[in-house]
mmCIF file of C-alpha atoms in Angstrom:
data_model
loop_
_atom_site.group_PDB
_atom_site.id
_atom_site.type_symbol
_atom_site.label_atom_id
_atom_site.label_comp_id
_atom_site.label_asym_id
_atom_site.label_seq_id
_atom_site.Cartn_x
_atom_site.Cartn_y
_atom_site.Cartn_z
ATOM 1 C CA MET A 16 -20.732 3.251 16.128
ATOM 2 C CA GLU A 17 -22.037 6.658 17.068
ATOM 3 C CA ASP A 18 -23.263 5.572 20.482
ATOM 4 C CA VAL A 19 -19.693 4.860 21.624
ATOM 5 C CA ALA A 20 -19.250 8.367 22.994
ATOM 6 C CA GLU A 21 -22.270 7.965 25.244
ATOM 7 C CA HIS A 22 -20.749 5.127 27.242
ATOM 8 C CA GLY A 23 -18.516 7.410 29.257
ATOM 9 C CA ALA A 24 -15.536 5.125 28.799
ATOM 10 C CA SER A 25 -11.902 6.170 28.631
ATOM 11 C CA PRO A 26 -10.402 6.903 25.193
ATOM 12 C CA ASP A 27 -8.636 3.517 25.212
ATOM 13 C CA ILE A 28 -11.897 1.675 25.875
ATOM 14 C CA LYS A 29 -13.770 3.713 23.285
ATOM 15 C CA VAL A 30 -11.234 2.855 20.621
ATOM 16 C CA VAL A 31 -11.457 -0.838 21.476
ATOM 17 C CA ILE A 32 -15.269 -0.734 21.318
ATOM 18 C CA ARG A 33 -15.056 0.923 17.930
ATOM 19 C CA MET A 34 -12.512 -1.643 16.765
ATOM 20 C CA ASN A 35 -14.690 -4.555 17.842
ATOM 21 C CA ASP A 36 -17.638 -2.993 16.057
ATOM 22 C CA ASN A 37 -15.585 -2.896 12.869
ATOM 23 C CA LEU A 38 -14.623 -6.525 13.264
ATOM 24 C CA GLN A 39 -18.260 -7.612 13.199
ATOM 25 C CA HIS A 40 -18.767 -6.337 9.658
ATOM 26 C CA SER A 41 -17.844 -8.084 6.457
ATOM 27 C CA ALA A 42 -14.995 -6.212 4.820
ATOM 28 C CA GLY A 43 -16.910 -6.060 1.553
ATOM 29 C CA ALA A 44 -20.136 -4.779 3.086
ATOM 30 C CA ARG A 45 -19.060 -1.181 3.503
ATOM 31 C CA ARG A 46 -15.975 0.986 3.495
ATOM 32 C CA ILE A 47 -14.143 1.077 6.808
ATOM 33 C CA SER A 48 -12.854 4.552 7.599
ATOM 34 C CA TRP A 49 -9.590 3.584 9.258
ATOM 35 C CA VAL A 50 -8.693 1.245 6.379
ATOM 36 C CA ASP A 51 -9.068 4.133 3.930
ATOM 37 C CA TYR A 52 -7.001 6.310 6.271
ATOM 38 C CA GLY A 53 -4.317 3.630 6.344
ATOM 39 C CA LYS A 54 -4.200 3.316 2.573
ATOM 40 C CA GLY A 55 -4.048 7.080 2.256
ATOM 41 C CA LEU A 56 -1.174 7.325 4.744
ATOM 42 C CA ALA A 57 0.726 4.504 3.033
ATOM 43 C CA ILE A 58 0.276 6.200 -0.348
ATOM 44 C CA LEU A 59 1.672 9.472 0.998
ATOM 45 C CA LEU A 60 4.661 7.535 2.323
ATOM 46 C CA VAL A 61 5.110 6.013 -1.147
ATOM 47 C CA PHE A 62 5.178 9.553 -2.560
ATOM 48 C CA TRP A 63 7.691 10.586 0.101
ATOM 49 C CA GLY A 64 9.853 7.545 -0.560
ATOM 50 C CA HIS A 65 10.142 8.503 -4.225
ATOM 51 C CA ALA A 66 10.663 12.216 -3.520
ATOM 52 C CA ILE A 67 13.640 14.141 -2.137
ATOM 53 C CA CYS A 68 14.070 12.800 1.379
ATOM 54 C CA PRO A 69 16.881 12.405 3.952
ATOM 55 C CA GLU A 70 17.965 8.775 3.894
ATOM 56 C CA PRO A 71 17.498 8.153 7.677
ATOM 57 C CA VAL A 72 13.911 9.388 7.388
ATOM 58 C CA ARG A 73 13.304 7.231 4.315
ATOM 59 C CA ALA A 74 14.678 4.156 6.088
ATOM 60 C CA SER A 75 12.390 4.781 9.071
ATOM 61 C CA PHE A 76 9.140 4.524 7.128
ATOM 62 C CA TYR A 77 10.372 2.053 4.506
ATOM 63 C CA ALA A 78 10.474 -0.346 7.448
ATOM 64 C CA PHE A 79 6.686 -0.612 7.454
ATOM 65 C CA HIS A 80 4.842 1.299 4.711
ATOM 66 C CA ILE A 81 4.621 -1.619 2.247
ATOM 67 C CA PRO A 82 3.897 -4.175 5.031
ATOM 68 C CA VAL A 83 1.020 -1.893 6.107
ATOM 69 C CA PHE A 84 -0.361 -2.097 2.558
ATOM 70 C CA TYR A 85 -0.175 -5.897 2.642
ATOM 71 C CA PHE A 86 -1.845 -6.003 6.075
ATOM 72 C CA LEU A 87 -4.748 -3.771 4.999
ATOM 73 C CA SER A 88 -5.212 -5.783 1.813
ATOM 74 C CA GLY A 89 -5.555 -8.921 3.930
ATOM 75 C CA TYR A 90 -8.009 -7.201 6.252
ATOM 76 C CA VAL A 91 -10.467 -6.448 3.452
ATOM 77 C CA PHE A 92 -9.950 -9.732 1.589
ATOM 78 C CA SER A 93 -13.022 -11.929 1.201
ATOM 79 C CA THR A 94 -14.167 -14.766 -1.073
ATOM 80 C CA ARG A 95 -17.702 -15.093 0.265
ATOM 81 C CA LYS A 96 -19.522 -13.792 -2.802
ATOM 82 C CA TYR A 97 -17.660 -16.058 -5.241
ATOM 83 C CA HIS A 98 -19.102 -19.526 -5.744
ATOM 84 C CA SER A 99 -16.028 -20.732 -7.631
ATOM 85 C CA PHE A 100 -12.522 -19.693 -8.619
ATOM 86 C CA GLY A 101 -13.494 -18.472 -12.094
ATOM 87 C CA PRO A 102 -15.582 -15.454 -11.012
ATOM 88 C CA PHE A 103 -13.012 -14.644 -8.306
ATOM 89 C CA LEU A 104 -10.164 -14.699 -10.838
ATOM 90 C CA TRP A 105 -12.073 -12.525 -13.298
ATOM 91 C CA HIS A 106 -12.845 -9.987 -10.568
ATOM 92 C CA LYS A 107 -9.162 -9.726 -9.676
ATOM 93 C CA VAL A 108 -8.160 -9.402 -13.324
ATOM 94 C CA ARG A 109 -10.817 -6.712 -13.784
ATOM 95 C CA THR A 110 -9.840 -4.719 -10.686
ATOM 96 C CA LEU A 111 -6.047 -5.216 -10.619
ATOM 97 C CA ILE A 112 -4.588 -6.380 -13.933
ATOM 98 C CA ILE A 113 -6.675 -4.405 -16.428
ATOM 99 C CA PRO A 114 -6.373 -1.123 -14.448
ATOM 100 C CA GLY A 115 -2.679 -1.851 -13.962
ATOM 101 C CA LEU A 116 -2.123 -2.273 -17.688
ATOM 102 C CA THR A 117 -4.110 0.880 -18.436
ATOM 103 C CA PHE A 118 -2.154 3.057 -16.034
ATOM 104 C CA GLY A 119 1.103 1.287 -16.874
ATOM 105 C CA PHE A 120 0.820 2.262 -20.535
ATOM 106 C CA LEU A 121 -0.303 5.741 -19.478
ATOM 107 C CA ILE A 122 2.872 6.118 -17.391
ATOM 108 C CA VAL A 123 5.000 5.092 -20.387
ATOM 109 C CA PHE A 124 3.217 7.705 -22.494
ATOM 110 C CA PHE A 125 3.751 10.417 -19.864
ATOM 111 C CA LYS A 126 7.461 9.612 -19.606
ATOM 112 C CA TRP A 127 7.821 9.659 -23.388
ATOM 113 C CA LEU A 128 5.972 12.978 -23.594
ATOM 114 C CA ASN A 129 8.054 14.485 -20.788
ATOM 115 C CA GLY A 130 11.234 13.410 -22.537
ATOM 116 C CA LEU A 131 10.001 14.943 -25.777
ATOM 117 C CA ILE A 132 9.233 18.261 -24.069
ATOM 118 C CA ALA A 133 12.473 18.301 -22.083
ATOM 119 C CA GLY A 134 14.565 17.311 -25.089
ATOM 120 C CA GLU A 135 15.678 14.102 -23.393
ATOM 121 C CA ALA A 136 14.688 11.079 -25.429
ATOM 122 C CA TYR A 137 12.799 8.358 -23.549
ATOM 123 C CA SER A 138 13.268 5.112 -25.437
ATOM 124 C CA VAL A 139 10.156 2.964 -25.816
ATOM 125 C CA ASN A 140 10.472 -0.519 -27.267
ATOM 126 C CA PRO A 141 6.980 -1.796 -28.215
ATOM 127 C CA LEU A 142 8.169 -5.412 -28.402
ATOM 128 C CA LYS A 143 9.628 -5.292 -24.882
ATOM 129 C CA LEU A 144 6.426 -3.708 -23.589
ATOM 130 C CA LEU A 145 4.365 -6.450 -25.200
ATOM 131 C CA ILE A 146 6.571 -9.134 -23.651
ATOM 132 C CA GLY A 147 6.393 -7.261 -20.360
ATOM 133 C CA VAL A 148 2.608 -7.650 -20.294
ATOM 134 C CA PHE A 149 3.135 -11.396 -19.938
ATOM 135 C CA VAL A 150 6.328 -11.667 -17.878
ATOM 136 C CA GLU A 151 6.149 -8.527 -15.668
ATOM 137 C CA LEU A 152 9.806 -8.325 -14.645
ATOM 138 C CA ARG A 153 9.717 -5.259 -12.419
ATOM 139 C CA GLY A 154 12.363 -2.600 -12.601
ATOM 140 C CA GLY A 155 13.219 -2.933 -16.291
ATOM 141 C CA ASP A 156 11.913 -2.740 -19.829
ATOM 142 C CA TYR A 157 9.820 -5.893 -19.439
ATOM 143 C CA SER A 158 7.274 -4.502 -17.020
ATOM 144 C CA VAL A 159 4.050 -2.537 -17.465
ATOM 145 C CA ILE A 160 1.809 -2.967 -14.411
ATOM 146 C CA PRO A 161 2.853 -1.177 -11.181
ATOM 147 C CA TRP A 162 4.644 -3.912 -9.252
ATOM 148 C CA PHE A 163 2.652 -3.780 -6.014
ATOM 149 C CA PHE A 164 -0.611 -4.605 -7.742
ATOM 150 C CA VAL A 165 1.000 -7.580 -9.434
ATOM 151 C CA SER A 166 2.218 -8.714 -6.016
ATOM 152 C CA ILE A 167 -1.246 -8.318 -4.465
ATOM 153 C CA PHE A 168 -2.816 -10.153 -7.411
ATOM 154 C CA ILE A 169 -0.566 -13.180 -6.831
ATOM 155 C CA ILE A 170 -1.101 -13.068 -3.056
ATOM 156 C CA GLU A 171 -4.889 -13.033 -3.412
ATOM 157 C CA LEU A 172 -4.808 -15.987 -5.809
ATOM 158 C CA MET A 173 -2.652 -17.818 -3.250
ATOM 159 C CA ALA A 174 -5.046 -16.827 -0.472
ATOM 160 C CA TYR A 175 -8.098 -18.130 -2.320
ATOM 161 C CA TRP A 176 -6.712 -21.652 -2.406
ATOM 162 C CA ILE A 177 -4.674 -21.711 0.798
ATOM 163 C CA PHE A 178 -7.422 -20.233 2.981
ATOM 164 C CA GLY A 179 -9.886 -22.724 1.536
ATOM 165 C CA LEU A 180 -7.638 -25.747 1.988
ATOM 166 C CA ALA A 181 -6.672 -24.674 5.521
ATOM 167 C CA LYS A 182 -10.353 -24.081 6.316
ATOM 168 C CA GLU A 183 -9.253 -20.722 7.743
ATOM 169 C CA HIS A 184 -7.633 -22.430 10.740
ATOM 170 C CA ALA A 185 -5.592 -19.664 12.372
ATOM 171 C CA GLY A 186 -2.711 -21.896 13.465
ATOM 172 C CA VAL A 187 -2.310 -23.424 10.025
ATOM 173 C CA LEU A 188 -2.509 -20.037 8.301
ATOM 174 C CA LEU A 189 0.067 -18.495 10.618
ATOM 175 C CA SER A 190 2.434 -21.428 10.055
ATOM 176 C CA LEU A 191 2.072 -21.156 6.274
ATOM 177 C CA ALA A 192 2.477 -17.382 6.476
ATOM 178 C CA LEU A 193 5.748 -17.774 8.405
ATOM 179 C CA ILE A 194 7.041 -20.347 5.922
ATOM 180 C CA ALA A 195 6.172 -18.115 2.954
ATOM 181 C CA SER A 196 7.780 -15.115 4.637
ATOM 182 C CA VAL A 197 11.023 -16.983 5.351
ATOM 183 C CA VAL A 198 11.120 -18.440 1.828
ATOM 184 C CA GLY A 199 10.641 -14.969 0.322
ATOM 185 C CA TYR A 200 13.339 -13.527 2.582
ATOM 186 C CA CYS A 201 15.848 -16.304 1.856
ATOM 187 C CA TYR A 202 15.305 -16.050 -1.886
ATOM 188 C CA ALA A 203 15.677 -12.265 -1.888
ATOM 189 C CA THR A 204 18.766 -12.375 0.362
ATOM 190 C CA PHE A 205 20.704 -15.291 -1.091
ATOM 191 C CA ILE A 206 19.579 -15.257 -4.738
ATOM 192 C CA GLY A 207 17.980 -11.881 -5.312
ATOM 193 C CA GLU A 208 17.070 -12.255 -8.985
ATOM 194 C CA ILE A 209 13.803 -10.604 -9.997
ATOM 195 C CA VAL A 210 11.099 -13.221 -10.618
ATOM 196 C CA PRO A 211 8.249 -12.812 -13.135
ATOM 197 C CA TRP A 212 5.058 -11.415 -11.648
ATOM 198 C CA SER A 213 6.864 -10.433 -8.427
ATOM 199 C CA LEU A 214 6.439 -13.930 -7.015
ATOM 200 C CA GLU A 215 9.196 -13.465 -4.429
ATOM 201 C CA THR A 216 7.558 -10.304 -3.070
ATOM 202 C CA ALA A 217 4.266 -12.194 -2.880
ATOM 203 C CA CYS A 218 5.880 -14.762 -0.596
ATOM 204 C CA THR A 219 7.153 -12.069 1.740
ATOM 205 C CA GLY A 220 3.910 -10.095 1.638
ATOM 206 C CA PHE A 221 1.744 -13.150 2.266
ATOM 207 C CA GLY A 222 2.731 -13.167 5.941
ATOM 208 C CA PHE A 223 1.509 -9.611 6.533
ATOM 209 C CA PHE A 224 -1.562 -10.332 4.411
ATOM 210 C CA VAL A 225 -2.503 -13.293 6.615
ATOM 211 C CA LEU A 226 -2.111 -11.205 9.775
ATOM 212 C CA GLY A 227 -4.498 -8.631 8.327
ATOM 213 C CA TYR A 228 -6.973 -11.317 7.363
ATOM 214 C CA LEU A 229 -6.919 -12.909 10.808
ATOM 215 C CA ALA A 230 -7.284 -9.518 12.507
ATOM 216 C CA LYS A 231 -10.855 -9.122 11.292
ATOM 217 C CA SER A 232 -12.024 -12.538 12.502
ATOM 218 C CA PRO A 233 -14.903 -12.244 15.017
ATOM 219 C CA GLY A 234 -13.779 -12.811 18.573
ATOM 220 C CA LYS A 235 -10.128 -11.944 17.908
ATOM 221 C CA THR A 236 -9.424 -9.408 20.653
ATOM 222 C CA TRP A 237 -5.646 -9.300 20.165
ATOM 223 C CA PHE A 238 -5.999 -6.810 17.336
ATOM 224 C CA ALA A 239 -7.993 -4.384 19.443
ATOM 225 C CA SER A 240 -5.586 -4.858 22.350
ATOM 226 C CA ILE A 241 -2.345 -4.072 20.500
ATOM 227 C CA THR A 242 -3.810 -0.921 18.929
ATOM 228 C CA ARG A 243 -4.730 0.737 22.232
ATOM 229 C CA PRO A 244 -3.303 4.274 22.431
ATOM 230 C CA ALA A 245 -1.362 3.284 25.554
ATOM 231 C CA TRP A 246 0.751 0.899 23.458
ATOM 232 C CA LEU A 247 1.816 3.513 20.894
ATOM 233 C CA PRO A 248 5.099 4.500 22.620
ATOM 234 C CA LEU A 249 6.136 0.843 22.772
ATOM 235 C CA TRP A 250 5.463 0.282 19.054
ATOM 236 C CA LEU A 251 7.366 3.452 18.215
ATOM 237 C CA VAL A 252 10.395 2.168 20.135
ATOM 238 C CA VAL A 253 10.149 -1.310 18.553
ATOM 239 C CA THR A 254 9.899 0.161 15.045
ATOM 240 C CA ALA A 255 12.791 2.551 15.601
ATOM 241 C CA ALA A 256 14.940 -0.194 17.160
ATOM 242 C CA GLY A 257 14.291 -2.636 14.316
ATOM 243 C CA THR A 258 15.086 0.004 11.712
ATOM 244 C CA TRP A 259 18.227 1.203 13.498
ATOM 245 C CA LEU A 260 19.548 -2.328 13.998
ATOM 246 C CA ASN A 261 18.946 -3.197 10.346
ATOM 247 C CA VAL A 262 20.683 -0.093 9.054
ATOM 248 C CA THR A 263 23.529 -0.228 11.579
ATOM 249 C CA ILE A 264 24.300 -3.963 11.637
ATOM 250 C CA ALA A 265 22.953 -5.305 8.351
ATOM 251 C CA HIS A 266 23.639 -2.029 6.492
ATOM 252 C CA GLN A 267 20.321 -2.270 4.689
ATOM 253 C CA ARG A 268 16.822 -0.896 5.013
ATOM 254 C CA LEU A 269 13.721 -2.834 4.057
ATOM 255 C CA ASP A 270 12.968 -2.346 0.358
ATOM 256 C CA VAL A 271 10.631 -5.026 -0.948
ATOM 257 C CA TYR A 272 10.842 -3.692 -4.506
ATOM 258 C CA MET A 273 14.639 -4.033 -4.541
ATOM 259 C CA ASN A 274 14.692 -7.405 -2.714
ATOM 260 C CA GLU A 275 16.564 -5.793 0.179
ATOM 261 C CA TYR A 276 15.601 -6.932 3.679
ATOM 262 C CA GLY A 277 18.614 -6.752 5.950
ATOM 263 C CA TRP A 278 18.438 -9.295 8.778
ATOM 264 C CA TYR A 279 15.139 -11.088 9.165
ATOM 265 C CA PRO A 280 14.586 -10.500 12.938
ATOM 266 C CA PHE A 281 15.311 -6.774 12.579
ATOM 267 C CA THR A 282 13.106 -6.540 9.500
ATOM 268 C CA MET A 283 10.203 -8.157 11.331
ATOM 269 C CA MET A 284 10.722 -5.886 14.346
ATOM 270 C CA GLY A 285 10.487 -2.786 12.202
ATOM 271 C CA ALA A 286 7.635 -4.071 10.027
ATOM 272 C CA LEU A 287 5.393 -5.508 12.759
ATOM 273 C CA GLY A 288 6.109 -2.669 15.163
ATOM 274 C CA GLY A 289 5.365 -0.197 12.386
ATOM 275 C CA ILE A 290 2.096 -1.920 11.485
ATOM 276 C CA ALA A 291 0.951 -1.831 15.123
ATOM 277 C CA LEU A 292 2.038 1.808 15.424
ATOM 278 C CA VAL A 293 0.147 2.857 12.290
ATOM 279 C CA LEU A 294 -2.979 0.920 13.266
ATOM 280 C CA GLY A 295 -3.015 2.537 16.690
ATOM 281 C CA LEU A 296 -2.723 5.990 15.148
ATOM 282 C CA LEU A 297 -5.484 5.163 12.669
ATOM 283 C CA GLN A 298 -7.835 4.141 15.453
ATOM 284 C CA LEU A 299 -7.206 7.424 17.251
ATOM 285 C CA LEU A 300 -7.815 9.342 14.047
ATOM 286 C CA GLU A 301 -11.061 7.479 13.444
ATOM 287 C CA TYR A 302 -12.254 8.208 16.967
ATOM 288 C CA HIS A 303 -11.509 11.929 16.606
ATOM 289 C CA GLU A 304 -12.274 12.160 12.884
ATOM 290 C CA ARG A 305 -15.099 14.683 13.268
ATOM 291 C CA THR A 306 -13.221 17.131 15.439
ATOM 292 C CA ALA A 307 -12.037 20.387 13.869
ATOM 293 C CA ALA A 308 -8.374 19.438 14.233
ATOM 294 C CA ALA A 309 -8.655 15.945 12.764
ATOM 295 C CA LYS A 310 -11.233 16.490 10.023
ATOM 296 C CA PRO A 311 -8.846 17.963 7.390
ATOM 297 C CA VAL A 312 -6.417 15.091 7.942
ATOM 298 C CA SER A 313 -9.112 12.402 7.890
ATOM 299 C CA SER A 314 -10.720 13.899 4.762
ATOM 300 C CA LEU A 315 -7.401 13.984 2.905
ATOM 301 C CA LEU A 316 -6.413 10.450 3.882
ATOM 302 C CA ARG A 317 -9.880 9.110 3.087
ATOM 303 C CA TYR A 318 -9.840 10.657 -0.396
ATOM 304 C CA ILE A 319 -6.372 9.326 -1.199
ATOM 305 C CA GLY A 320 -7.171 5.939 0.346
ATOM 306 C CA LYS A 321 -10.386 5.513 -1.651
ATOM 307 C CA ASN A 322 -8.434 6.303 -4.821
ATOM 308 C CA SER A 323 -5.206 4.591 -3.846
ATOM 309 C CA PHE A 324 -4.824 2.743 -7.159
ATOM 310 C CA ILE A 325 -4.642 5.945 -9.200
ATOM 311 C CA PHE A 326 -2.436 7.821 -6.742
ATOM 312 C CA TYR A 327 -0.049 4.883 -6.471
ATOM 313 C CA SER A 328 0.138 4.418 -10.231
ATOM 314 C CA LEU A 329 0.828 8.069 -11.007
ATOM 315 C CA ASN A 330 3.005 9.068 -8.047
ATOM 316 C CA GLN A 331 6.324 9.012 -9.897
ATOM 317 C CA VAL A 332 4.938 10.930 -12.872
ATOM 318 C CA GLY A 333 3.547 13.580 -10.525
ATOM 319 C CA LEU A 334 6.814 13.821 -8.614
ATOM 320 C CA LEU A 335 8.810 14.104 -11.835
ATOM 321 C CA ILE A 336 6.682 17.054 -12.918
ATOM 322 C CA GLY A 337 6.874 18.535 -9.418
ATOM 323 C CA GLU A 338 10.675 18.440 -9.441
ATOM 324 C CA GLU A 339 10.759 20.039 -12.884
ATOM 325 C CA ILE A 340 8.433 22.813 -11.700
ATOM 326 C CA LEU A 341 10.680 23.518 -8.709
ATOM 327 C CA GLY A 342 13.747 23.358 -10.931
ATOM 328 C CA ALA A 343 12.187 25.829 -13.361
ATOM 329 C CA CYS A 344 11.697 28.182 -10.399
ATOM 330 C CA GLY A 345 15.438 28.083 -9.755
ATOM 331 C CA ILE A 346 15.189 25.945 -6.623
ATOM 332 C CA PRO A 347 18.251 23.694 -6.154
ATOM 333 C CA LEU A 348 17.324 20.062 -5.501
ATOM 334 C CA ASN A 349 20.748 18.377 -5.519
ATOM 335 C CA ASN A 350 23.407 18.422 -2.796
ATOM 336 C CA ILE A 351 21.196 20.183 -0.277
ATOM 337 C CA THR A 352 21.078 19.697 3.503
ATOM 338 C CA TRP A 353 18.361 17.658 5.173
ATOM 339 C CA PRO A 354 16.128 20.589 6.253
ATOM 340 C CA TRP A 355 15.935 21.695 2.612
ATOM 341 C CA GLN A 356 15.354 18.108 1.522
ATOM 342 C CA LEU A 357 12.359 17.948 3.849
ATOM 343 C CA LEU A 358 11.034 21.296 2.616
ATOM 344 C CA TRP A 359 11.403 20.763 -1.120
ATOM 345 C CA GLY A 360 10.526 17.084 -0.897
ATOM 346 C CA GLY A 361 7.300 18.083 0.843
ATOM 347 C CA ALA A 362 6.643 20.685 -1.848
ATOM 348 C CA CYS A 363 7.102 18.031 -4.559
ATOM 349 C CA ILE A 364 4.634 15.752 -2.770
ATOM 350 C CA VAL A 365 2.015 18.514 -2.564
ATOM 351 C CA ILE A 366 2.426 19.306 -6.267
ATOM 352 C CA ALA A 367 2.316 15.627 -7.247
ATOM 353 C CA VAL A 368 -0.832 14.916 -5.204
ATOM 354 C CA LEU A 369 -2.588 17.950 -6.678
ATOM 355 C CA LEU A 370 -1.598 16.869 -10.192
ATOM 356 C CA CYS A 371 -3.116 13.430 -9.582
ATOM 357 C CA VAL A 372 -6.490 14.812 -8.459
ATOM 358 C CA PRO A 373 -7.771 15.741 -11.968
ATOM 359 C CA MET A 374 -6.947 12.224 -13.200
ATOM 360 C CA VAL A 375 -8.739 10.743 -10.170
ATOM 361 C CA GLU A 376 -11.866 12.786 -10.836
ATOM 362 C CA PHE A 377 -11.783 12.200 -14.589
ATOM 363 C CA THR A 378 -11.367 8.443 -14.193
ATOM 364 C CA ASN A 379 -14.082 8.083 -11.536
ATOM 365 C CA ARG A 380 -16.575 10.250 -13.401
ATOM 366 C CA CYS A 381 -15.972 9.229 -17.005
ATOM 367 C CA PHE A 382 -14.237 5.855 -17.043
ATOM 368 C CA PRO A 383 -14.844 4.020 -13.745
ATOM 369 C CA GLN A 384 -14.809 0.780 -15.757
ATOM 370 C CA ILE A 385 -11.013 1.140 -15.950
ATOM 371 C CA LEU A 386 -10.951 0.491 -12.209
ATOM 372 C CA GLY A 387 -13.439 -2.363 -12.439
ATOM 373 C CA LYS A 388 -16.304 -0.201 -11.156
ATOM 374 C CA PRO A 389 -19.748 0.079 -12.775
ATOM 375 C CA ARG A 390 -20.409 3.317 -14.624
ATOM 376 C CA ARG A 391 -22.743 5.646 -12.771
ATOM 377 C CA ILE A 392 -26.043 6.403 -14.478
ATOM 378 C CA SER A 393 -27.101 10.001 -14.012
ATOM 379 C CA ALA A 394 -30.603 10.857 -12.865
ATOM 380 C CA ALA A 395 -31.219 12.758 -16.104
ATOM 381 C CA SER A 396 -30.747 9.644 -18.171
#
């Protein structure tokens, strides 16, 4: 990848060459920089979505930040090293469910402790938590694991069987992805009841997951083509138009967690345009990652992306503490104009990210098994 700069090609061509180089590698063989950047960016948008934020701004990135997560998860998905479903299932339980339960219970403890300190009782019902481990009804007392990881868990189990039965035929996979997406949308729009283990979100997310999976297939040049820098203005317009139409006509923004989608064509405009926009920006960042201007950004996004599970799990706890710190400093956070919302929301995000870093380091150094990673053996031992 380092010899790209010696070809004397234009920036567009260089990015495409770099993209094609990435596509020739198995997703599990090594970390791919732009994927980590994408996860890091999506995590920061999750923080922003849960922080103080002007609603038009929130609607603009809610249109695509969760679809980007689904897409990137599909891009790195692979079953090659599993000879049967059993080892594959255990790996997913070990890397998604067990960490999710661990951090889920940790979040409950933090909320209880915060309530105790603030003098505001946080009710914890052990029986409901125990039932929640098995039913995982997001958004209520019967849920423990952060919902997105439950959704990804179900999608990857679906993918194991569907990809195998379809023999990875692109046309078949795209057809099934469209069907799943429409089914998820129709259920969320016309029924809307939360389903155990976020099954309805898995249907919707499966479409974006399949697109990510197909994007890494050798010989697929469409992915490299749509992420050329020259296309970025178009994807920005498409994303903005889809979001504006959804908010203006359907009076809803995309919110997968809440089963809110607006109108399907507008939702897909915003989501797919946003995915293409983000991917194009990520390719530019990867190409310029070692320059003085881009290095701080790439380093931050890489760190957050590599530790996305922990940052995602703890974002609301960090933001809660951040808001209390600002409140203790006498900073008003309610009924403020949008410039102040941007300022203090950004401050909350900075505080929350910094608060998560010690937990990231502690977990990786002392208890990597929680994340399904092998424990490092020091040279001294």
